[in-house]
């Protein structure tokens, strides 16, 4: 498609719901006893993959278009699916479900689209096997389809995580909630903690001390009313666009500000962006953020901040093309195993538009500022690459043609409409 053009962006956007929390709201709702309601559920393809997967496991889930209602079955109430379950593009769904299914006394096969079927699953299979479940990849590889033969008698685990990954951590926690005894998980770096927060919200117990998480099973969870805050990873496209574009001022409402997710705000501030947080709601962990055109400088992004902004690195790389000086992104090798290899995709697609960006083994080096030009680019089937390229297209007067634009529906179905709204200086919803 031909991407939207704009000279400046102005207006207010209600940020779409958080993808990580939406997935988990279905999972916890299904595994709790009693009714869970979810308001502001993200109506993106990935979250529907989770919803449909739990319906296939015998969980009644109703959607009246506004609220999702889940008739929770408890950890012991899931039923074997009658066929293999299609997980689509969603890494969070498949990995967290592997942990859930590890404790179930039946066999389930999970498969995905071409991208998901290339993503590594050993990181989850190895600890779950140690806990007593059997998991097999396609033709003995570590890739989906994955068949999980669960067991009602999982053992607890003491596990030092080799990767900083909330998906791996969460899969182990879901298994540990079903095991007999106390599990200890030590993170490589602190990653998003929505699973831990939601265990407490659903009446369970889990302790966190620095990088060490302790959880004792078996536990019984109870249905709750969940209101999903907006996704800072979706807000990131407009936070950066507002800072980069001239004569722009954007207000983003209902932005999730869980501290394990706010690395993007720290980086924007360090680069010199003019942004303000207001109407902070600590209960719902959300805020309104105003961002204005800013003069930006290059920075180094490395170490323990990386998991706090892992999904924002493609758009941060674009931001760096408009900053004075050099930006170095390091310690981000995990980007290679996302929906695409995001180190290569970000570098190669932005090079098509004239950016001075070089891929490295664990990140990117960007020299700025550069005037971008038009060209032909592709999302490569990756929602975040597609959205980043639309924001890049706003920085040139020339035409940018995006292949595989439909990928953005994975996390932000109204994204192009919201860009148009801001280009016309308006408001959404
Ligand atoms: C997610 C964790 C992250 C992130 C993904 C969502 C989650 O993946 O990239 O978009 O909801 O737990 P990793 O755990 O593989 O880093």
Coordinates of C-alpha atoms and ligand atoms in Angstrom, one line a residue:
X1 CA 0.0 0.0 0.0
X2 CA 1.0 3.6 -0.4
X3 CA 1.8 5.0 3.0
X4 CA 0.1 8.0 4.6
X5 CA 1.9 11.4 4.1
X6 CA 1.9 14.3 6.6
X7 CA 3.7 17.5 7.2
X8 CA 3.0 17.4 11.0
X9 CA 1.0 15.4 13.5
X10 CA -1.5 16.9 15.9
X11 CA -4.2 15.6 18.1
X12 CA -5.2 12.9 20.6
X13 CA -5.1 9.1 20.3
X14 CA -6.6 6.6 22.8
X15 CA -3.8 4.0 22.7
X16 CA -5.1 0.4 21.9
X17 CA -5.1 -2.1 24.7
X18 CA -2.0 -3.8 25.9
X19 CA -1.2 -7.0 24.0
X20 CA 0.7 -8.8 26.8
X21 CA -2.0 -8.1 29.4
X22 CA -4.9 -9.0 26.9
X23 CA -3.3 -12.5 26.3
X24 CA -2.8 -13.1 30.0
X25 CA -6.4 -11.9 30.9
X26 CA -7.8 -14.8 28.8
X27 CA -5.3 -17.3 30.2
X28 CA -5.8 -16.3 33.9
X29 CA -9.6 -16.1 33.3
X30 CA -9.6 -19.6 31.9
X31 CA -7.4 -21.1 34.7
X32 CA -9.2 -19.3 37.5
X33 CA -12.4 -20.6 39.2
X34 CA -15.4 -18.6 38.4
X35 CA -16.2 -15.7 36.1
X36 CA -13.7 -13.2 34.7
X37 CA -14.7 -10.2 32.7
X38 CA -12.2 -8.3 30.5
X39 CA -12.8 -4.8 29.4
X40 CA -10.7 -3.0 26.7
X41 CA -9.4 -6.3 25.4
X42 CA -7.1 -5.9 22.5
X43 CA -9.0 -6.8 19.3
X44 CA -5.8 -7.7 17.4
X45 CA -5.1 -11.0 15.7
X46 CA -2.6 -12.3 18.3
X47 CA -5.0 -11.9 21.2
X48 CA -7.8 -13.6 19.2
X49 CA -5.4 -16.5 18.8
X50 CA -5.3 -16.9 22.6
X51 CA -9.0 -16.5 22.9
X52 CA -9.8 -19.2 20.3
X53 CA -7.1 -21.5 21.7
X54 CA -8.8 -21.6 25.1
X55 CA -12.2 -22.1 23.5
X56 CA -10.7 -25.2 21.8
X57 CA -9.6 -26.3 25.3
X58 CA -13.2 -26.3 26.4
X59 CA -13.4 -22.9 28.1
X60 CA -16.6 -21.0 27.5
X61 CA -15.7 -17.5 26.4
X62 CA -18.3 -14.9 25.2
X63 CA -17.7 -11.6 23.6
X64 CA -20.5 -9.0 23.4
X65 CA -18.3 -6.7 21.4
X66 CA -17.5 -4.7 24.5
X67 CA -16.7 -7.1 27.3
X68 CA -15.1 -10.6 27.1
X69 CA -16.6 -13.0 29.7
X70 CA -14.7 -16.1 30.6
X71 CA -16.2 -19.0 32.5
X72 CA -13.1 -20.1 34.3
X73 CA -12.6 -23.8 34.6
X74 CA -9.7 -23.9 37.1
X75 CA -6.3 -25.6 36.3
X76 CA -8.0 -29.0 36.4
X77 CA -10.9 -28.1 34.2
X78 CA -9.3 -27.7 30.7
X79 CA -10.3 -30.4 28.2
X80 CA -8.2 -31.9 25.4
X81 CA -8.8 -30.1 22.1
X82 CA -10.2 -32.2 19.3
X83 CA -7.6 -31.0 16.8
X84 CA -4.2 -29.2 16.7
X85 CA -4.5 -25.6 17.7
X86 CA -3.6 -22.8 15.3
X87 CA -1.6 -20.1 17.1
X88 CA -1.1 -17.8 14.1
X89 CA 1.7 -15.3 14.6
X90 CA 1.7 -15.2 18.4
X91 CA 4.9 -16.1 20.2
X92 CA 3.4 -15.1 23.6
X93 CA 0.4 -17.5 23.0
X94 CA 2.4 -20.5 22.1
X95 CA 5.1 -20.1 24.7
X96 CA 2.8 -19.4 27.6
X97 CA 0.4 -22.1 26.6
X98 CA 3.3 -24.6 26.6
X99 CA 3.7 -23.9 30.3
X100 CA 0.0 -24.2 31.0
X101 CA -0.4 -27.4 29.0
X102 CA 2.7 -28.9 30.7
X103 CA 0.5 -29.5 33.7
X104 CA -2.5 -31.0 31.9
X105 CA -2.9 -34.8 31.6
X106 CA -3.6 -34.7 27.9
X107 CA -1.7 -34.1 24.7
X108 CA -2.0 -30.9 22.6
X109 CA -0.4 -29.9 19.3
X110 CA 0.2 -26.2 18.7
X111 CA 1.3 -24.8 15.4
X112 CA 1.6 -21.3 13.9
X113 CA 2.2 -19.4 10.7
X114 CA 5.4 -19.4 8.7
X115 CA 7.0 -16.9 11.0
X116 CA 6.0 -18.6 14.3
X117 CA 7.1 -22.0 12.9
X118 CA 10.6 -20.6 12.6
X119 CA 10.9 -19.3 16.2
X120 CA 12.9 -21.1 18.8
X121 CA 11.0 -23.1 21.4
X122 CA 13.8 -24.9 23.2
X123 CA 14.1 -22.1 25.6
X124 CA 10.7 -23.2 26.9
X125 CA 10.8 -26.9 26.2
X126 CA 14.0 -27.5 28.2
X127 CA 12.8 -26.2 31.6
X128 CA 9.4 -27.7 31.1
X129 CA 10.9 -31.1 30.4
X130 CA 13.0 -30.8 33.5
X131 CA 9.7 -30.3 35.4
X132 CA 8.4 -33.7 34.0
X133 CA 6.4 -32.7 30.9
X134 CA 7.1 -34.2 27.5
X135 CA 7.4 -31.7 24.6
X136 CA 8.4 -32.4 21.1
X137 CA 9.0 -30.1 18.2
X138 CA 8.4 -30.8 14.5
X139 CA 10.5 -33.7 13.4
X140 CA 12.5 -33.5 16.6
X141 CA 13.5 -29.9 16.0
X142 CA 12.8 -27.1 18.4
X143 CA 10.3 -25.5 16.1
X144 CA 6.5 -25.7 15.9
X145 CA 4.3 -27.7 15.5
X146 CA 5.0 -28.5 19.2
X147 CA 3.2 -31.4 20.8
X148 CA 2.9 -31.1 24.6
X149 CA 2.2 -34.2 26.6
X150 CA 1.4 -32.8 30.0
X151 CA 1.4 -34.5 33.3
X152 CA -0.7 -34.0 36.4
X153 CA 2.4 -34.4 38.5
X154 CA 4.9 -31.7 37.5
X155 CA 7.9 -31.2 39.8
X156 CA 9.1 -27.8 40.9
X157 CA 12.3 -26.4 39.3
X158 CA 15.2 -24.2 40.3
X159 CA 16.1 -22.4 37.0
X160 CA 18.6 -19.9 36.0
X161 CA 17.3 -18.4 32.8
X162 CA 19.8 -18.2 29.9
X163 CA 17.8 -15.5 28.1
X164 CA 16.0 -12.4 29.3
X165 CA 12.5 -13.3 28.2
X166 CA 9.1 -12.7 29.8
X167 CA 7.6 -15.4 27.6
X168 CA 10.0 -18.1 28.9
X169 CA 9.7 -16.8 32.5
X170 CA 5.9 -16.9 32.3
X171 CA 5.7 -20.4 30.8
X172 CA 7.8 -21.7 33.7
X173 CA 5.6 -19.8 36.2
X174 CA 2.4 -21.3 34.7
X175 CA 3.9 -24.7 35.0
X176 CA 5.2 -24.0 38.6
X177 CA 1.6 -22.9 39.6
X178 CA 0.6 -26.5 38.8
X179 CA 3.6 -28.3 40.3
X180 CA 3.9 -29.8 43.8
X181 CA 6.3 -27.6 45.7
X182 CA 8.4 -24.4 45.4
X183 CA 10.0 -23.3 42.2
X184 CA 12.7 -20.6 42.0
X185 CA 13.4 -18.8 38.7
X186 CA 16.3 -16.4 38.3
X187 CA 16.0 -14.0 35.4
X188 CA 19.0 -13.0 33.3
X189 CA 17.6 -9.4 33.4
X190 CA 14.3 -8.2 34.8
X191 CA 11.6 -8.5 32.1
X192 CA 7.9 -7.5 32.0
X193 CA 6.1 -8.7 35.1
X194 CA 2.5 -8.9 34.0
X195 CA 2.2 -12.6 34.8
X196 CA 3.4 -12.0 38.3
X197 CA 1.1 -9.0 38.8
X198 CA -1.9 -11.0 37.5
X199 CA -1.3 -14.0 39.7
X200 CA -1.6 -11.6 42.7
X201 CA -4.7 -9.9 41.1
X202 CA -6.3 -13.3 40.7
X203 CA -5.7 -14.2 44.4
X204 CA -2.5 -16.2 44.0
X205 CA 0.9 -15.8 45.6
X206 CA 4.3 -15.2 44.0
X207 CA 7.3 -13.4 45.4
X208 CA 9.9 -11.4 43.5
X209 CA 13.2 -10.1 44.9
X210 CA 15.4 -8.5 42.3
X211 CA 15.8 -11.1 39.6
X212 CA 14.6 -14.0 41.7
X213 CA 11.0 -15.3 41.6
X214 CA 9.6 -17.8 43.9
X215 CA 6.3 -19.6 43.4
X216 CA 4.7 -22.5 45.2
X217 CA 2.2 -24.8 43.6
X218 CA -0.4 -26.0 43.4
X219 CA -2.5 -22.8 43.6
X220 CA -6.2 -22.0 43.0
X221 CA -7.0 -18.7 41.3
X222 CA -10.3 -16.8 41.4
X223 CA -12.0 -14.9 38.5
X224 CA -11.6 -11.1 38.4
X225 CA -12.7 -8.0 36.6
X226 CA -9.8 -7.0 34.4
X227 CA -9.5 -3.6 32.7
X228 CA -6.7 -3.6 30.2
X229 CA -4.6 -0.4 30.0
X230 CA -3.2 0.9 26.7
X231 CA -0.1 -0.6 25.2
X232 CA 3.1 1.5 25.6
X233 CA 4.5 -0.6 22.7
X234 CA 1.8 0.8 20.4
X235 CA 2.0 4.3 21.9
X236 CA 5.8 4.2 21.0
X237 CA 5.1 4.8 17.3
X238 CA 3.4 8.1 18.1
X239 CA 5.7 9.0 21.0
X240 CA 8.6 8.9 18.6
X241 CA 6.7 10.4 15.6
X242 CA 5.6 13.4 17.8
X243 CA 9.3 14.0 18.8
X244 CA 10.7 13.6 15.2
X245 CA 8.1 15.5 13.1
X246 CA 8.2 19.4 13.0
X247 CA 5.3 21.5 14.3
X248 CA 3.7 18.5 16.1
X249 CA 2.0 17.9 19.4
X250 CA 0.4 14.5 20.2
X251 CA -1.5 13.5 23.3
X252 CA -1.7 9.8 24.0
X253 CA -4.3 8.7 26.6
X254 CA -4.4 5.6 28.7
X255 CA -0.8 4.6 28.1
X256 CA 0.3 1.6 30.3
X257 CA 3.3 2.7 32.4
X258 CA 4.2 -0.5 34.2
X259 CA 7.9 0.2 35.1
X260 CA 9.1 -3.0 33.4
X261 CA 7.8 -1.5 30.1
X262 CA 8.8 2.2 30.2
X263 CA 12.4 2.0 28.8
X264 CA 11.1 4.0 25.8
X265 CA 10.3 7.0 28.0
X266 CA 13.7 6.8 29.6
X267 CA 15.3 6.8 26.1
X268 CA 13.2 9.6 24.8
X269 CA 14.1 11.7 27.8
X270 CA 17.8 10.9 27.4
X271 CA 17.6 11.9 23.8
X272 CA 16.1 15.2 24.7
X273 CA 12.5 14.7 23.8
X274 CA 9.9 17.1 25.1
X275 CA 7.4 14.9 26.8
X276 CA 5.1 15.1 29.9
X277 CA 3.3 12.4 31.8
X278 CA 0.1 13.5 33.5
X279 CA -3.1 12.0 35.0
X280 CA -1.1 9.2 36.3
X281 CA -3.3 6.4 37.6
X282 CA -1.2 4.2 39.8
X283 CA -4.0 1.6 40.3
X284 CA -4.4 1.0 36.6
X285 CA -0.7 1.7 35.9
X286 CA -1.6 4.2 33.1
X287 CA -1.1 7.9 32.3
X288 CA -1.7 10.5 29.6
X289 CA 1.5 11.5 27.7
X290 CA 2.0 14.7 25.7
X291 CA 4.9 14.8 23.2
X292 CA 6.1 17.7 21.1
X293 CA 8.6 18.2 18.3
X294 CA 12.0 18.0 19.8
X295 CA 15.7 18.3 19.0
X296 CA 17.2 15.0 19.6
X297 CA 20.7 13.6 20.3
X298 CA 22.1 10.1 19.8
X299 CA 22.6 7.8 22.8
X300 CA 23.8 4.3 23.8
X301 CA 21.2 1.8 24.7
X302 CA 22.5 -1.4 26.3
X303 CA 22.3 -3.7 29.3
X304 CA 19.4 -4.0 31.7
X305 CA 17.2 -1.4 29.9
X306 CA 16.9 -3.7 26.8
X307 CA 14.1 -6.0 28.1
X308 CA 12.2 -2.8 29.1
X309 CA 12.1 -1.6 25.5
X310 CA 12.7 -4.8 23.5
X311 CA 9.7 -4.3 21.2
X312 CA 10.4 -0.6 20.7
X313 CA 13.9 -1.0 19.3
X314 CA 12.9 -0.8 15.6
X315 CA 11.1 2.5 16.2
X316 CA 13.9 3.8 18.4
X317 CA 16.3 3.0 15.5
X318 CA 14.2 5.2 13.3
X319 CA 14.2 7.9 15.9
X320 CA 18.0 7.8 16.0
X321 CA 18.1 8.5 12.3
X322 CA 16.7 12.0 13.2
X323 CA 19.0 12.6 16.2
X324 CA 22.2 14.5 16.1
X325 CA 25.2 12.1 16.5
X326 CA 25.6 8.3 16.8
X327 CA 23.1 6.0 18.5
X328 CA 24.5 2.5 19.5
X329 CA 22.0 -0.3 20.4
X330 CA 23.8 -3.3 22.0
X331 CA 22.9 -6.4 24.0
X332 CA 19.8 -6.9 21.9
X333 CA 20.5 -10.2 20.1
X334 CA 17.0 -11.3 21.1
X335 CA 15.7 -9.1 18.3
X336 CA 16.9 -11.8 15.9
X337 CA 14.2 -14.2 17.1
X338 CA 11.2 -12.0 17.0
X339 CA 8.4 -12.1 14.3
X340 CA 11.3 -11.4 11.9
X341 CA 15.0 -10.9 12.5
X342 CA 14.4 -7.3 13.6
X343 CA 18.1 -6.3 13.5
X344 CA 18.3 -7.2 9.8
X345 CA 14.8 -6.0 8.9
X346 CA 15.2 -2.6 10.6
X347 CA 18.6 -2.0 9.1
X348 CA 17.8 -3.2 5.5
X349 CA 14.4 -1.6 5.2
X350 CA 15.5 1.8 6.6
X351 CA 18.6 1.7 4.3
X352 CA 16.0 1.5 1.4
X353 CA 14.8 5.0 2.6
X354 CA 18.3 6.4 2.9
X355 CA 19.1 5.9 6.6
X356 CA 22.7 5.5 7.8
X357 CA 22.2 2.4 9.8
X358 CA 24.4 -0.7 10.3
X359 CA 23.4 -4.0 11.8
X360 CA 25.8 -5.6 14.3
X361 CA 25.8 -9.0 16.0
X362 CA 23.7 -7.7 18.9
X363 CA 22.2 -4.5 17.8
X364 CA 22.4 -1.5 15.4
X365 CA 24.6 1.6 14.9
X366 CA 22.8 4.7 13.6
X367 CA 24.3 8.0 12.5
X368 CA 22.0 11.0 12.3
X369 CA 20.4 13.2 11.3
X370 CA 19.5 12.0 7.8
X371 CA 16.9 13.2 5.4
X372 CA 15.0 10.1 4.4
X373 CA 13.7 9.6 0.9
X374 CA 10.9 7.5 -0.8
X375 CA 11.2 3.9 -1.8
X376 CA 9.7 0.5 -1.6
X377 CA 9.8 -1.4 1.7
X378 CA 8.2 -4.4 3.3
X379 CA 6.9 -5.2 6.8
X380 CA 8.3 -8.7 6.1
X381 CA 5.1 -9.9 7.8
X382 CA 6.1 -8.2 11.1
X383 CA 3.6 -5.8 12.6
X384 CA 6.2 -3.6 14.3
X385 CA 8.4 -3.3 11.3
X386 CA 5.3 -2.3 9.2
X387 CA 4.3 0.4 11.7
X388 CA 7.9 1.7 12.0
X389 CA 8.1 2.1 8.2
X390 CA 4.8 4.1 8.1
X391 CA 6.3 6.5 10.7
X392 CA 9.5 6.6 8.5
X393 CA 7.3 7.5 5.5
X394 CA 6.1 10.6 7.4
X395 CA 9.7 11.9 7.3
X396 CA 9.8 12.3 3.5
X397 CA 7.7 14.1 0.9
X398 CA 8.3 11.3 -1.5
X399 CA 6.1 8.2 -1.9
X400 CA 6.8 5.1 0.2
X401 CA 5.2 1.9 -0.9
X402 CA 4.8 -0.8 1.9
X403 CA 4.4 -4.5 1.0
X404 CA 2.6 -6.8 3.5
X405 CA 1.0 -3.9 5.3
X406 CA -1.8 -6.1 6.7
X407 CA 0.7 -7.4 9.3
X408 CA -0.1 -4.4 11.6
X409 CA -3.4 -6.0 12.5
X410 CA -1.5 -8.4 14.8
X411 CA -1.3 -5.7 17.5
X412 CA -2.9 -2.5 16.2
X413 CA -5.7 -2.9 13.6
X414 CA -6.6 0.8 13.5
X415 CA -3.0 2.0 13.2
X416 CA -3.2 3.6 9.7
X417 CA -6.5 5.3 10.6
X418 CA -4.9 6.7 13.7
X419 CA -2.0 8.0 11.6
X420 CA -4.5 9.7 9.2
X421 CA -6.4 11.2 12.2
X422 CA -3.2 12.8 13.5
X423 CA -2.1 13.9 10.1
X424 CA -5.5 15.8 9.9
X425 CA -5.0 17.2 13.4
X426 CA -7.9 15.3 14.9
X427 CA -8.9 13.0 17.7
X428 CA -9.8 9.3 18.0
X429 CA -12.7 7.7 19.9
Ligands
LIG1 C1 6.1 -10.6 25.6 C2 7.4 -10.7 25.8 C3 8.5 -10.3 24.9 C4 7.9 -9.4 23.8 C5 6.6 -9.9 23.3 C6 5.6 -10.0 24.3 C7 5.2 -11.1 26.6 O1 9.0 -11.4 24.3 O2 8.9 -9.2 22.8 O3 6.1 -9.0 22.3 O4 3.9 -10.7 26.5 O5 5.6 -11.8 27.5 P1 10.3 -12.3 24.9 O6 9.8 -12.8 26.2 O7 10.6 -13.4 24.0 O8 11.4 -11.3 25.0

